PDB file of C-alpha atoms in Angstrom:
ATOM      1  CA  MET Q  29     -70.450  21.642  -3.137  1.00 45.00           C
ATOM      2  CA  SER Q  30     -68.563  18.383  -3.383  1.00 45.00           C
ATOM      3  CA  GLY Q  31     -65.864  17.314  -0.992  1.00 49.00           C
ATOM      4  CA  THR Q  32     -63.139  17.501  -3.629  1.00 48.00           C
ATOM      5  CA  LEU Q  33     -60.945  20.515  -4.130  1.00 45.00           C
ATOM      6  CA  SER Q  34     -59.569  21.494  -7.483  1.00 43.00           C
ATOM      7  CA  ALA Q  35     -55.815  21.799  -7.687  1.00 47.00           C
ATOM      8  CA  VAL Q  36     -54.487  25.322  -7.668  1.00 42.00           C
ATOM      9  CA  PRO Q  37     -51.095  25.760  -9.302  1.00 45.00           C
ATOM     10  CA  ASN Q  38     -48.407  26.658  -6.801  1.00 44.00           C
ATOM     11  CA  PHE Q  39     -46.681  29.535  -8.583  1.00 48.00           C
ATOM     12  CA  SER Q  40     -44.852  30.492  -5.403  1.00 48.00           C
ATOM     13  CA  SER Q  41     -42.603  27.452  -5.827  1.00 59.00           C
ATOM     14  CA  GLU Q  42     -41.070  28.929  -8.990  1.00 81.00           C
ATOM     15  CA  ILE Q  43     -37.683  30.492  -8.423  1.00 87.00           C
ATOM     16  CA  ARG Q  44     -37.258  33.932 -10.008  1.00 93.00           C
ATOM     17  CA  ILE Q  45     -33.932  34.664 -11.651  1.00 96.00           C
ATOM     18  CA  ILE Q  46     -32.543  38.135 -10.951  1.00 96.00           C
ATOM     19  CA  VAL Q  47     -29.528  39.278 -12.959  1.00 98.00           C
ATOM     20  CA  GLY Q  48     -27.062  42.017 -12.124  1.00 98.00           C
ATOM     21  CA  ALA Q  49     -24.376  43.737 -14.194  1.00 98.00           C
ATOM     22  CA  ALA Q  50     -20.937  44.488 -12.821  1.00 98.00           C
ATOM     23  CA  ILE Q  51     -20.179  47.066 -15.525  1.00 98.00           C
ATOM     24  CA  ILE Q  52     -16.411  47.464 -15.612  1.00 98.00           C
ATOM     25  CA  ALA Q  53     -14.507  50.232 -17.385  1.00 96.00           C
ATOM     26  CA  ASP Q  54     -10.891  51.284 -16.863  1.00 95.00           C
ATOM     27  CA  GLY Q  55     -10.535  49.025 -13.817  1.00 96.00           C
ATOM     28  CA  ARG Q  56     -13.599  50.464 -12.066  1.00 97.00           C
ATOM     29  CA  VAL Q  57     -17.082  49.048 -11.544  1.00 98.00           C
ATOM     30  CA  LEU Q  58     -20.330  50.988 -11.693  1.00 98.00           C
ATOM     31  CA  ALA Q  59     -22.218  50.998  -8.378  1.00 97.00           C
ATOM     32  CA  CYS Q  60     -25.779  52.360  -8.226  1.00 97.00           C
ATOM     33  CA  GLU Q  61     -27.636  53.789  -5.222  1.00 96.00           C
ATOM     34  CA  ARG Q  62     -31.240  52.633  -4.809  1.00 92.00           C
ATOM     35  CA  SER Q  63     -33.854  55.355  -4.473  1.00 87.00           C
ATOM     36  CA  GLU Q  64     -36.780  53.012  -3.726  1.00 86.00           C
ATOM     37  CA  PRO Q  65     -38.464  51.156  -2.138  1.00 86.00           C
ATOM     38  CA  ALA Q  66     -37.967  52.903   1.186  1.00 84.00           C
ATOM     39  CA  GLU Q  67     -36.534  49.847   2.964  1.00 85.00           C
ATOM     40  CA  VAL Q  68     -33.546  49.729   0.584  1.00 86.00           C
ATOM     41  CA  ALA Q  69     -33.228  53.407  -0.398  1.00 88.00           C
ATOM     42  CA  GLY Q  70     -29.666  54.569   0.152  1.00 92.00           C
ATOM     43  CA  ARG Q  71     -28.192  51.088  -0.311  1.00 94.00           C
ATOM     44  CA  TRP Q  72     -26.001  50.311  -3.302  1.00 96.00           C
ATOM     45  CA  GLU Q  73     -26.353  47.590  -5.918  1.00 96.00           C
ATOM     46  CA  PHE Q  74     -25.420  46.431  -9.375  1.00 97.00           C
ATOM     47  CA  PRO Q  75     -27.943  47.445 -12.043  1.00 96.00           C
ATOM     48  CA  GLY Q  76     -30.210  44.640 -13.211  1.00 96.00           C
ATOM     49  CA  GLY Q  77     -33.539  42.984 -12.579  1.00 95.00           C
ATOM     50  CA  LYS Q  78     -35.828  40.049 -13.246  1.00 96.00           C
ATOM     51  CA  VAL Q  79     -35.453  37.686 -16.182  1.00 97.00           C
ATOM     52  CA  GLU Q  80     -38.799  37.737 -17.989  1.00 95.00           C
ATOM     53  CA  PRO Q  81     -40.407  34.585 -19.448  1.00 93.00           C
ATOM     54  CA  GLY Q  82     -38.757  33.672 -22.742  1.00 94.00           C
ATOM     55  CA  GLU Q  83     -35.672  35.819 -22.057  1.00 96.00           C
ATOM     56  CA  THR Q  84     -32.133  34.578 -21.580  1.00 97.00           C
ATOM     57  CA  GLU Q  85     -30.162  35.918 -18.630  1.00 97.00           C
ATOM     58  CA  HIS Q  86     -27.923  37.863 -21.030  1.00 97.00           C
ATOM     59  CA  ASP Q  87     -30.901  39.374 -22.885  1.00 97.00           C
ATOM     60  CA  ALA Q  88     -32.483  40.416 -19.573  1.00 97.00           C
ATOM     61  CA  LEU Q  89     -29.275  42.075 -18.438  1.00 98.00           C
ATOM     62  CA  VAL Q  90     -28.936  44.040 -21.679  1.00 98.00           C
ATOM     63  CA  ARG Q  91     -32.593  45.143 -21.397  1.00 98.00           C
ATOM     64  CA  GLU Q  92     -32.307  46.112 -17.723  1.00 97.00           C
ATOM     65  CA  CYS Q  93     -29.145  48.183 -18.286  1.00 98.00           C
ATOM     66  CA  GLU Q  94     -30.854  50.042 -21.106  1.00 97.00           C
ATOM     67  CA  GLU Q  95     -33.974  50.673 -18.975  1.00 96.00           C
ATOM     68  CA  GLU Q  96     -32.125  51.656 -15.788  1.00 95.00           C
ATOM     69  CA  LEU Q  97     -29.089  53.484 -17.169  1.00 97.00           C
ATOM     70  CA  GLY Q  98     -29.742  54.243 -20.834  1.00 97.00           C
ATOM     71  CA  VAL Q  99     -26.696  52.226 -21.940  1.00 98.00           C
ATOM     72  CA  VAL Q 100     -26.031  49.195 -24.102  1.00 98.00           C
ATOM     73  CA  VAL Q 101     -23.747  46.574 -22.563  1.00 98.00           C
ATOM     74  CA  GLU Q 102     -22.027  43.417 -23.683  1.00 98.00           C
ATOM     75  CA  VAL Q 103     -22.390  40.692 -21.064  1.00 98.00           C
ATOM     76  CA  GLY Q 104     -19.263  38.822 -19.973  1.00 98.00           C
ATOM     77  CA  GLU Q 105     -18.552  36.142 -17.412  1.00 97.00           C
ATOM     78  CA  ARG Q 106     -20.230  35.232 -14.130  1.00 97.00           C
ATOM     79  CA  VAL Q 107     -18.999  36.863 -10.938  1.00 97.00           C
ATOM     80  CA  GLY Q 108     -19.167  34.694  -7.831  1.00 93.00           C
ATOM     81  CA  GLN Q 109     -21.877  32.150  -7.186  1.00 93.00           C
ATOM     82  CA  ASP Q 110     -25.669  32.277  -7.117  1.00 93.00           C
ATOM     83  CA  VAL Q 111     -27.045  34.290  -4.180  1.00 93.00           C
ATOM     84  CA  LEU Q 112     -30.393  33.132  -2.778  1.00 92.00           C
ATOM     85  CA  LEU Q 113     -32.917  35.917  -2.123  1.00 89.00           C
ATOM     86  CA  GLY Q 114     -36.370  36.105  -0.553  1.00 80.00           C
ATOM     87  CA  HIS Q 115     -36.154  32.924   1.505  1.00 77.00           C
ATOM     88  CA  GLY Q 116     -35.082  30.958  -1.566  1.00 82.00           C
ATOM     89  CA  ARG Q 117     -37.812  32.299  -3.868  1.00 90.00           C
ATOM     90  CA  ALA Q 118     -35.294  34.086  -6.091  1.00 93.00           C
ATOM     91  CA  VAL Q 119     -31.663  33.778  -7.076  1.00 95.00           C
ATOM     92  CA  LEU Q 120     -29.261  36.588  -7.996  1.00 96.00           C
ATOM     93  CA  LYS Q 121     -26.713  35.974 -10.754  1.00 97.00           C
ATOM     94  CA  VAL Q 122     -24.198  38.718 -11.500  1.00 98.00           C
ATOM     95  CA  TYR Q 123     -22.170  38.984 -14.703  1.00 98.00           C
ATOM     96  CA  THR Q 124     -19.385  41.294 -15.755  1.00 98.00           C
ATOM     97  CA  ALA Q 125     -20.363  43.682 -18.519  1.00 98.00           C
ATOM     98  CA  ARG Q 126     -18.720  46.350 -20.616  1.00 97.00           C
ATOM     99  CA  LEU Q 127     -20.252  49.485 -22.073  1.00 98.00           C
ATOM    100  CA  VAL Q 128     -20.879  49.241 -25.812  1.00 98.00           C
ATOM    101  CA  SER Q 129     -22.686  52.562 -26.226  1.00 97.00           C
ATOM    102  CA  GLY Q 130     -24.155  55.341 -24.159  1.00 96.00           C
ATOM    103  CA  VAL Q 131     -23.185  57.110 -20.974  1.00 95.00           C
ATOM    104  CA  PRO Q 132     -24.868  55.982 -17.725  1.00 96.00           C
ATOM    105  CA  GLN Q 133     -27.795  58.204 -16.721  1.00 94.00           C
ATOM    106  CA  LEU Q 134     -29.723  58.456 -13.462  1.00 93.00           C
ATOM    107  CA  ILE Q 135     -33.027  57.016 -14.667  1.00 92.00           C
ATOM    108  CA  GLU Q 136     -33.953  54.670 -11.810  1.00 89.00           C
ATOM    109  CA  HIS Q 137     -31.207  55.332  -9.258  1.00 92.00           C
ATOM    110  CA  ALA Q 138     -30.399  58.220  -6.915  1.00 91.00           C
ATOM    111  CA  GLU Q 139     -26.676  58.234  -7.698  1.00 95.00           C
ATOM    112  CA  PHE Q 140     -23.947  56.152  -9.238  1.00 96.00           C
ATOM    113  CA  ARG Q 141     -20.192  55.949  -8.767  1.00 97.00           C
ATOM    114  CA  TRP Q 142     -17.322  54.268 -10.567  1.00 98.00           C
ATOM    115  CA  LEU Q 143     -15.411  52.403  -7.848  1.00 98.00           C
ATOM    116  CA  ALA Q 144     -11.888  50.980  -7.975  1.00 97.00           C
ATOM    117  CA  ALA Q 145     -11.258  47.686  -6.172  1.00 96.00           C
ATOM    118  CA  HIS Q 146      -9.902  49.493  -3.100  1.00 96.00           C
ATOM    119  CA  GLU Q 147     -13.086  51.643  -2.975  1.00 97.00           C
ATOM    120  CA  LEU Q 148     -15.637  48.805  -3.098  1.00 97.00           C
ATOM    121  CA  HIS Q 149     -16.312  49.015   0.632  1.00 95.00           C
ATOM    122  CA  THR Q 150     -16.892  52.783   0.679  1.00 97.00           C
ATOM    123  CA  VAL Q 151     -20.617  52.423  -0.074  1.00 97.00           C
ATOM    124  CA  PRO Q 152     -23.294  50.488   1.877  1.00 97.00           C
ATOM    125  CA  TRP Q 153     -24.134  47.594  -0.478  1.00 97.00           C
ATOM    126  CA  LEU Q 154     -27.351  45.626  -0.310  1.00 94.00           C
ATOM    127  CA  PRO Q 155     -26.596  42.495   1.756  1.00 93.00           C
ATOM    128  CA  ALA Q 156     -27.239  40.203  -1.228  1.00 92.00           C
ATOM    129  CA  ASP Q 157     -24.427  41.910  -3.149  1.00 94.00           C
ATOM    130  CA  ALA Q 158     -21.779  41.338  -0.440  1.00 93.00           C
ATOM    131  CA  PRO Q 159     -20.510  37.985  -1.806  1.00 95.00           C
ATOM    132  CA  ILE Q 160     -20.374  39.462  -5.304  1.00 96.00           C
ATOM    133  CA  VAL Q 161     -18.421  42.496  -4.073  1.00 97.00           C
ATOM    134  CA  ALA Q 162     -15.958  40.112  -2.385  1.00 96.00           C
ATOM    135  CA  ALA Q 163     -15.442  38.164  -5.633  1.00 96.00           C
ATOM    136  CA  LEU Q 164     -15.241  41.217  -7.891  1.00 97.00           C
ATOM    137  CA  PRO Q 165     -11.645  42.529  -7.574  1.00 96.00           C
ATOM    138  CA  LYS Q 166     -10.128  39.740  -9.676  1.00 95.00           C
ATOM    139  CA  PHE Q 167     -12.362  40.822 -12.588  1.00 96.00           C
ATOM    140  CA  MET Q 168     -11.390  44.492 -12.339  1.00 95.00           C
ATOM    141  CA  GLY Q 169      -7.854  44.357 -13.710  1.00 81.00           C
ATOM    142  CA  ASP Q 170      -5.159  46.749 -12.590  1.00 57.00           C
ATOM    143  CA  GLY Q 171      -7.343  49.792 -11.950  1.00 46.00           C
ATOM    144  CA  ALA Q 172      -7.177  49.365  -8.157  1.00 43.00           C
TER     145      ALA Q 172
END
């Protein structure tokens, strides 16, 4: 064996993009309760997930909402700023969205609720969603 080492690509340096949908209807936003994994079960989040290679953030959000809730959404504007996750290995980007078709179903979550602005703090959000929750009321209209 020679004294040289072949280079191994460092895939861990790639930052994953995670997208979330703040689905707003009639001045309320859809909040979803995680059922797994165990360490986050019972915490609340915005539906969404990882952007796959070759996907735009908007395409990923439409796909994730269909997979998780059985609905089709139209993606709107960004809510808040990027939120770093996993010691900087991922970034969460949340967008407003509106329902185009379908009624939300419990496919991947334990429960969901439509929350008015004054109700946003009535559920235990995942810590990463806290800055998004704080920025959200101005996007929710007069349904508070």
